[in-house]
Amino acid sequence: MASSPLALTLANLLVRPGFGSRRDPGRAFDRIVVEAGEAPGDREFVDDFRALLGWWAKAETLTPVGWQSAQAHVRRHLANRARVRRLIAEHPEIEAEPIERPVFVVGLPRTATTVTHAVLSVSDGHRCPLLWELLAPDLELPPGQRRKAITAGRRMVQGTDLFAPRFRDIHAMAAEGPEECTFALPHALMPFSQARIPEYQAWHCARDFTADYRYLKQVYQVLQYGRPRRRWMLKSPMHLENLDALRTVFPDATIVWCHRDPVTVVASFCSLIEHGMAVSSRPVDPAGIGATWLGLLSRAMTRGLAARAGIPPEQLVDAPYSWLGSDPATGAPKLYAAVGALDGGRRGPAARGRRPPQGHTPPHLRPLPLRPDPRRGRVGLRGLQRAAGRGRPRLTAVGPGPGYGVSCC
């Protein structure tokens, strides 16, 4: 891994005086709760984040900036939870807001979920959560407060670009652009992209995520309350491991499942994780990243396939990478037809400019070499390959109503 950008080196020196609080994460957490607030009756939610911060503090390679990031992650989720619950207490009718027939774009990371979500976002009849909204969900804000919230989102993106300039070439973000549910879900896999936290991994894999998806629905109800109702277009690769919980809370959801060669997927995603983790951990361990994420992604695929059997065919769309990953302009009308939307071809895909030229791979984006345990890693990769159907990709998309169908090979 290349040396740290000068800005990151200076930032680590600047925040190093606060690095000592890592030795007493309980005390650090108590300060965060005072700053962020705690909703009445929310002790379990708060205690879960107390445990997370304690486990995070023990990460051996965590840097001063990494420790600041961990605390910011916990603070944001606690503050957002307290705000959402306060708003619902003040306006109980928020929970009556219907989130009808939402579309969830899922699939392993790097399977064109981002471009698929971006293409779905261009319709005037669709509603995608914007990054700044997910960072601080709230009711419609006065112009001044809205500008302040957007500015905070821009600063977050600018900080990422400054500390990890190559990260934006792999996964660009914009404060006012559509973003994924990961930023709102309390216990997604995001901490694993910043540090190795084995205790959290064990806790995460044993968790029932239904409560997290109920909270996610409340977030979107808050963002919808008092605004025009449009069909939600939502996305996160991390939904794949919790489709049962998702469908318990959103039973009428349409699932758009993106597919790509899983060997390419794992290598590409580990490259992204490597660049992102370099901000918060030193040294970065490529072999550890490969082993961790191969296990997590294999588990997600296994759980996703098990849940898939219970999804009604009319609520499931399989989208191969070739459909939008190569030529969004051609694939967009097919995608809109498959999810039962009618105006996908009029405005064109907004995400076209976000992709590098076809066939061009910048040198620093070469896939990260994977060196997992040969007794487990190869079996895991073969399982992912079988799950994705490498031998014969096939798309069968069924829309709303009898006799409505779209097929693409």
Coordinates of C-alpha atoms in Angstrom, one line a residue:
M1 CA 0.0 0.0 0.0
A2 CA 1.3 3.5 -0.8
S3 CA 2.3 5.9 1.9
S4 CA -0.4 8.0 3.5
P5 CA -1.4 11.3 1.8
L6 CA 0.2 14.3 3.5
A7 CA -3.2 15.5 4.7
L8 CA -3.9 12.2 6.4
T9 CA -0.4 12.2 8.1
L10 CA -1.0 15.7 9.4
A11 CA -4.5 14.8 10.6
N12 CA -3.2 11.9 12.6
L13 CA -0.7 14.2 14.3
L14 CA -3.4 16.8 15.0
V15 CA -5.8 14.3 16.7
R16 CA -3.2 12.2 18.4
P17 CA -3.7 14.0 21.8
G18 CA -7.3 12.5 21.8
F19 CA -6.0 9.0 21.0
G20 CA -5.5 8.2 24.7
S21 CA -9.3 8.1 25.2
R22 CA -9.2 4.8 23.3
R23 CA -7.9 3.2 26.5
D24 CA -11.2 4.0 28.3
P25 CA -13.9 3.5 25.6
G26 CA -16.7 3.4 28.2
R27 CA -15.9 6.9 29.3
A28 CA -15.6 8.1 25.7
F29 CA -19.0 6.6 24.9
D30 CA -20.6 8.3 27.9
R31 CA -19.4 11.6 26.5
I32 CA -20.9 10.7 23.1
V33 CA -24.3 9.9 24.6
V34 CA -24.4 13.3 26.3
E35 CA -23.6 15.0 23.0
A36 CA -25.9 12.8 20.8
G37 CA -28.8 12.3 23.2
E38 CA -30.7 9.2 24.0
A39 CA -34.4 8.5 23.3
P40 CA -36.5 7.2 26.2
G41 CA -36.7 3.4 26.3
D42 CA -33.8 3.0 23.9
R43 CA -31.3 1.4 26.3
E44 CA -30.8 -1.7 24.2
F45 CA -30.0 0.3 21.1
V46 CA -27.5 2.5 23.1
D47 CA -25.9 -0.5 24.8
D48 CA -25.3 -2.2 21.4
F49 CA -23.3 0.8 20.3
R50 CA -21.4 0.9 23.6
A51 CA -20.3 -2.6 22.9
L52 CA -19.3 -1.8 19.3
L53 CA -17.2 1.2 20.4
G54 CA -15.4 -1.0 23.0
W55 CA -14.6 -3.7 20.5
W56 CA -13.5 -1.1 17.9
A57 CA -11.2 0.5 20.5
K58 CA -9.3 -2.8 20.7
A59 CA -8.4 -3.0 17.0
E60 CA -4.7 -3.3 17.0
T61 CA -3.9 -1.2 13.9
L62 CA -6.3 1.6 14.6
T63 CA -4.8 5.1 13.9
P64 CA -5.8 8.4 15.7
V65 CA -7.9 9.3 12.7
G66 CA -9.4 5.8 12.8
W67 CA -10.4 6.3 16.4
Q68 CA -12.0 9.6 15.7
S69 CA -13.9 8.0 12.8
A70 CA -15.1 5.2 15.1
Q71 CA -16.5 7.7 17.6
A72 CA -18.1 9.8 14.8
H73 CA -19.8 6.7 13.4
V74 CA -21.3 5.9 16.9
R75 CA -22.2 9.5 17.5
R76 CA -24.0 9.9 14.2
H77 CA -26.1 6.8 14.7
L78 CA -27.1 7.7 18.2
A79 CA -28.0 11.3 17.3
N80 CA -30.0 10.1 14.3
R81 CA -31.9 7.5 16.3
A82 CA -32.7 10.0 19.0
R83 CA -33.9 12.5 16.4
V84 CA -36.1 10.0 14.6
R85 CA -37.7 8.8 17.8
R86 CA -38.3 12.3 19.0
L87 CA -39.9 13.3 15.7
I88 CA -42.2 10.3 15.8
A89 CA -43.2 11.1 19.4
E90 CA -44.0 14.6 18.3
H91 CA -45.8 13.5 15.1
P92 CA -47.2 10.0 15.7
E93 CA -48.7 10.1 12.2
I94 CA -45.2 9.7 10.7
E95 CA -45.5 5.9 11.4
A96 CA -48.7 5.9 9.3
E97 CA -46.7 7.0 6.2
P98 CA -47.0 4.2 3.6
I99 CA -43.7 3.0 2.1
E100 CA -45.4 1.3 -0.8
R101 CA -43.8 -1.2 -3.2
P102 CA -40.3 0.0 -2.6
V103 CA -37.5 -1.3 -4.9
F104 CA -34.4 -2.6 -3.2
V105 CA -31.3 -3.1 -5.3
V106 CA -29.2 -5.8 -3.8
G107 CA -26.3 -8.2 -4.7
L108 CA -22.7 -8.6 -3.9
P109 CA -20.7 -5.4 -3.9
R110 CA -19.2 -4.3 -7.3
T111 CA -22.0 -6.0 -9.3
A112 CA -23.3 -2.7 -10.7
T113 CA -25.6 -2.0 -7.8
T114 CA -24.6 1.6 -7.7
V115 CA -25.2 2.3 -11.4
T116 CA -28.5 0.3 -11.2
H117 CA -29.6 2.5 -8.3
A118 CA -28.5 5.7 -10.2
V119 CA -30.5 4.7 -13.3
L120 CA -33.6 4.1 -11.2
S121 CA -33.1 7.5 -9.5
V122 CA -33.6 9.6 -12.6
S123 CA -37.4 9.2 -12.8
D124 CA -39.5 12.0 -11.4
G125 CA -41.8 9.3 -10.0
H126 CA -39.1 7.8 -8.0
R127 CA -37.5 8.9 -4.7
C128 CA -34.0 8.0 -3.7
P129 CA -32.4 8.9 -0.4
L130 CA -29.6 11.4 -0.8
L131 CA -26.4 11.1 1.1
W132 CA -26.9 14.3 3.2
E133 CA -30.4 13.1 4.1
L134 CA -29.1 9.7 5.3
L135 CA -26.3 11.3 7.3
A136 CA -28.9 13.3 9.3
P137 CA -32.5 12.3 8.5
D138 CA -35.1 14.9 9.4
L139 CA -38.3 16.6 8.3
E140 CA -38.4 19.2 5.6
L141 CA -35.8 21.9 6.8
P142 CA -35.9 25.6 6.4
P143 CA -33.5 26.8 3.7
G144 CA -30.7 27.8 6.0
Q145 CA -30.7 24.5 7.9
R146 CA -31.0 22.6 4.7
R147 CA -27.9 24.3 3.3
K148 CA -26.1 23.6 6.6
A149 CA -27.0 19.8 6.4
I150 CA -25.9 19.6 2.7
T151 CA -22.6 21.4 3.6
A152 CA -21.9 18.8 6.3
G153 CA -22.4 16.1 3.8
R154 CA -20.1 17.8 1.3
R155 CA -17.4 18.1 4.0
M156 CA -17.7 14.4 4.7
V157 CA -17.2 13.6 1.0
Q158 CA -14.3 16.1 0.8
G159 CA -12.6 14.5 3.8
T160 CA -12.8 11.1 2.2
D161 CA -11.5 12.4 -1.1
L162 CA -8.7 14.2 0.8
F163 CA -7.6 11.3 2.9
A164 CA -8.1 8.5 0.3
P165 CA -7.9 10.2 -3.1
R166 CA -8.0 6.9 -5.0
F167 CA -11.1 5.7 -3.2
R168 CA -13.3 8.1 -5.2
D169 CA -12.1 6.5 -8.4
I170 CA -13.6 3.2 -7.2
H171 CA -16.7 4.5 -5.5
A172 CA -17.5 8.2 -6.0
M173 CA -19.9 9.9 -3.6
A174 CA -21.8 13.2 -3.7
A175 CA -23.6 14.8 -0.9
E176 CA -26.6 15.5 -3.1
G177 CA -26.5 12.2 -4.9
P178 CA -28.4 9.0 -4.3
E179 CA -26.8 6.8 -1.7
E180 CA -27.3 3.4 -0.1
C181 CA -29.2 2.4 3.0
T182 CA -25.9 1.4 4.7
F183 CA -25.6 4.9 6.1
A184 CA -29.0 4.6 7.9
L185 CA -28.9 0.9 9.0
P186 CA -27.5 0.8 12.6
H187 CA -25.5 -2.3 12.3
A188 CA -24.4 -2.8 8.7
L189 CA -21.0 -4.1 7.8
M190 CA -19.4 -0.7 7.5
P191 CA -17.1 -1.0 10.6
F192 CA -15.4 -3.9 9.0
S193 CA -14.3 -1.6 6.2
Q194 CA -12.3 0.5 8.7
A195 CA -10.8 -2.0 11.2
R196 CA -10.6 -5.7 12.0
I197 CA -13.1 -6.2 14.8
P198 CA -13.6 -10.0 15.5
E199 CA -15.9 -9.6 18.5
Y200 CA -18.3 -7.4 16.5
Q201 CA -18.1 -9.9 13.6
A202 CA -19.3 -12.7 15.9
W203 CA -22.0 -10.5 17.4
H204 CA -23.1 -9.3 13.9
C205 CA -23.4 -12.8 12.5
A206 CA -25.6 -13.9 15.4
R207 CA -28.0 -10.9 15.3
D208 CA -31.6 -10.8 14.2
F209 CA -31.8 -7.6 12.0
T210 CA -35.6 -7.2 12.0
A211 CA -35.5 -4.4 14.5
D212 CA -32.9 -2.6 12.3
Y213 CA -35.1 -2.8 9.3
R214 CA -38.1 -1.4 11.3
Y215 CA -35.9 1.5 12.2
L216 CA -34.8 1.9 8.5
K217 CA -38.5 2.1 7.6
Q218 CA -39.0 4.9 10.2
V219 CA -36.1 6.8 8.6
Y220 CA -37.8 6.7 5.3
Q221 CA -41.1 7.6 6.8
V222 CA -39.5 10.7 8.4
L223 CA -38.0 11.6 5.0
Q224 CA -41.4 11.2 3.3
Y225 CA -43.6 12.9 5.9
G226 CA -44.9 16.3 4.6
R227 CA -43.4 15.7 1.2
P228 CA -44.8 14.3 -2.1
R229 CA -45.1 10.6 -2.0
R230 CA -43.1 8.8 -4.7
R231 CA -41.9 5.2 -5.0
W232 CA -38.7 4.6 -3.1
M233 CA -35.7 3.3 -4.9
L234 CA -33.3 1.9 -2.3
K235 CA -30.0 0.1 -2.4
S236 CA -27.3 -1.7 -0.5
P237 CA -25.2 -4.8 -1.2
M238 CA -25.4 -5.4 2.5
H239 CA -29.2 -6.2 2.3
L240 CA -28.2 -9.5 0.7
E241 CA -27.5 -11.1 4.0
N242 CA -30.7 -10.0 5.6
L243 CA -33.4 -10.4 2.9
D244 CA -35.7 -12.2 5.4
A245 CA -35.7 -9.3 7.8
L246 CA -36.1 -6.8 4.9
R247 CA -39.1 -8.6 3.6
T248 CA -40.7 -8.9 7.1
V249 CA -40.7 -5.1 7.3
F250 CA -41.2 -4.4 3.5
P251 CA -43.4 -7.4 2.4
D252 CA -44.4 -5.7 -0.9
A253 CA -40.8 -4.8 -1.9
T254 CA -39.4 -5.6 -5.3
I255 CA -35.9 -7.0 -5.1
V256 CA -33.5 -6.2 -8.0
W257 CA -30.6 -8.7 -7.6
C258 CA -27.5 -7.7 -9.5
H259 CA -25.1 -10.5 -10.6
R260 CA -21.4 -10.6 -11.7
D261 CA -18.6 -13.1 -11.7
P262 CA -18.0 -13.5 -8.0
V263 CA -14.2 -13.9 -8.4
T264 CA -14.0 -10.5 -10.0
V265 CA -16.4 -9.1 -7.4
V266 CA -14.4 -10.2 -4.4
A267 CA -11.1 -9.0 -5.8
S268 CA -12.6 -5.6 -6.8
F269 CA -14.4 -5.1 -3.5
C270 CA -11.2 -5.9 -1.5
S271 CA -9.4 -3.3 -3.5
L272 CA -12.0 -0.8 -2.5
I273 CA -11.7 -1.9 1.1
E274 CA -7.9 -1.6 1.0
H275 CA -8.1 2.0 -0.1
G276 CA -10.8 2.9 2.5
M277 CA -9.2 1.1 5.4
A278 CA -5.9 2.9 4.8
V279 CA -7.5 6.0 6.3
S280 CA -8.2 4.4 9.7
S281 CA -5.7 1.5 10.0
R282 CA -2.0 1.1 9.6
P283 CA -0.5 -1.0 8.4
V284 CA -3.2 -2.4 6.1
D285 CA -3.2 -6.2 5.9
P286 CA -4.3 -7.3 2.3
A287 CA -4.4 -11.0 3.2
G288 CA -6.5 -10.2 6.3
I289 CA -8.9 -8.1 4.2
G290 CA -9.2 -10.9 1.6
A291 CA -9.9 -13.6 4.3
T292 CA -12.4 -11.4 6.2
W293 CA -14.4 -10.3 3.3
L294 CA -14.4 -13.6 1.5
G295 CA -16.0 -15.1 4.6
L296 CA -18.5 -12.2 5.0
L297 CA -19.5 -12.2 1.3
S298 CA -19.8 -16.0 1.1
R299 CA -22.1 -15.9 4.2
A300 CA -24.2 -13.1 2.6
M301 CA -24.6 -15.0 -0.6
T302 CA -25.6 -18.2 1.2
R303 CA -28.2 -16.4 3.4
G304 CA -29.5 -14.5 0.4
L305 CA -30.0 -17.6 -1.7
A306 CA -31.8 -19.2 1.2
A307 CA -34.2 -16.2 1.5
R308 CA -34.6 -16.0 -2.2
A309 CA -36.7 -19.2 -2.2
G310 CA -39.4 -17.4 -0.4
I311 CA -39.6 -14.3 -2.7
P312 CA -42.6 -14.4 -5.0
P313 CA -41.4 -14.4 -8.7
E314 CA -43.3 -11.1 -9.4
Q315 CA -41.2 -9.4 -6.8
L316 CA -37.8 -10.5 -8.0
V317 CA -35.7 -9.2 -10.8
D318 CA -32.3 -10.7 -11.7
A319 CA -30.0 -8.3 -13.4
P320 CA -26.7 -9.5 -14.9
Y321 CA -23.7 -7.2 -14.9
S322 CA -23.8 -7.0 -18.7
W323 CA -27.3 -5.4 -18.5
L324 CA -26.2 -2.1 -16.9
G325 CA -22.5 -2.5 -16.1
S326 CA -21.5 -2.2 -19.8
D327 CA -24.2 0.0 -21.4
P328 CA -26.7 1.7 -19.0
A329 CA -28.4 3.5 -21.9
T330 CA -29.5 0.2 -23.4
G331 CA -30.2 -1.6 -20.1
A332 CA -32.2 1.2 -18.5
P333 CA -35.5 0.7 -20.4
K334 CA -35.3 -3.0 -19.6
L335 CA -34.7 -2.3 -15.9
Y336 CA -37.7 0.2 -15.7
A337 CA -40.0 -2.3 -17.4
A338 CA -38.9 -5.1 -15.0
V339 CA -39.7 -3.1 -11.9
G340 CA -43.0 -1.8 -13.3
A341 CA -42.0 1.8 -14.1
L342 CA -42.8 3.4 -17.4
D343 CA -40.6 6.5 -17.9
G344 CA -37.1 5.1 -17.7
G345 CA -36.1 6.0 -21.2
R346 CA -37.1 9.7 -21.3
R347 CA -34.4 11.2 -19.2
G348 CA -31.4 8.8 -19.7
P349 CA -29.1 7.3 -17.2
A350 CA -27.5 9.9 -14.9
A351 CA -24.7 7.7 -13.8
R352 CA -23.0 7.3 -17.2
G353 CA -20.3 9.8 -16.4
R354 CA -19.4 8.0 -13.2
R355 CA -18.0 5.0 -15.0
P356 CA -14.4 4.9 -16.5
P357 CA -14.2 4.3 -20.2
Q358 CA -15.0 0.7 -21.2
G359 CA -11.9 -1.4 -21.1
H360 CA -9.9 1.1 -19.0
T361 CA -8.6 0.1 -15.6
P362 CA -6.3 2.6 -13.9
P363 CA -3.2 0.9 -12.5
H364 CA -4.1 1.6 -8.9
L365 CA -7.4 -0.2 -9.3
R366 CA -6.0 -3.6 -10.0
P367 CA -7.8 -6.2 -8.0
L368 CA -6.2 -6.9 -4.6
P369 CA -4.4 -10.3 -4.5
L370 CA -6.3 -12.7 -2.4
R371 CA -4.5 -15.2 -0.3
P372 CA -7.1 -17.0 1.9
D373 CA -6.7 -20.3 3.6
P374 CA -6.7 -22.8 0.6
R375 CA -8.8 -25.2 2.6
R376 CA -11.6 -22.7 3.0
G377 CA -11.1 -19.9 0.5
R378 CA -11.3 -21.9 -2.6
V379 CA -14.4 -23.7 -1.4
G380 CA -15.9 -20.3 -0.7
L381 CA -15.1 -19.0 -4.1
R382 CA -16.5 -22.0 -5.8
G383 CA -19.7 -21.6 -3.8
L384 CA -20.0 -18.0 -4.9
Q385 CA -19.5 -19.0 -8.5
R386 CA -22.2 -21.6 -8.3
A387 CA -24.5 -19.2 -6.6
A388 CA -24.1 -16.6 -9.3
G389 CA -24.6 -19.1 -12.1
R390 CA -21.3 -18.3 -13.9
G391 CA -21.9 -21.0 -16.5
R392 CA -25.0 -19.5 -18.0
P393 CA -26.1 -16.1 -16.9
R394 CA -29.9 -15.6 -17.2
L395 CA -32.3 -12.8 -16.4
T396 CA -36.0 -13.3 -16.0
A397 CA -37.8 -10.3 -14.8
V398 CA -41.5 -10.3 -14.1
G399 CA -43.5 -7.1 -13.6
P400 CA -46.8 -6.3 -11.9
G401 CA -49.7 -8.3 -13.3
P402 CA -50.4 -11.5 -15.2
G403 CA -48.6 -11.9 -18.5
Y404 CA -46.1 -9.1 -17.9
G405 CA -42.5 -10.2 -18.4
V406 CA -39.1 -9.2 -19.6
S407 CA -36.3 -11.6 -20.4
C408 CA -32.7 -10.9 -21.2
C409 CA -29.7 -13.3 -21.6

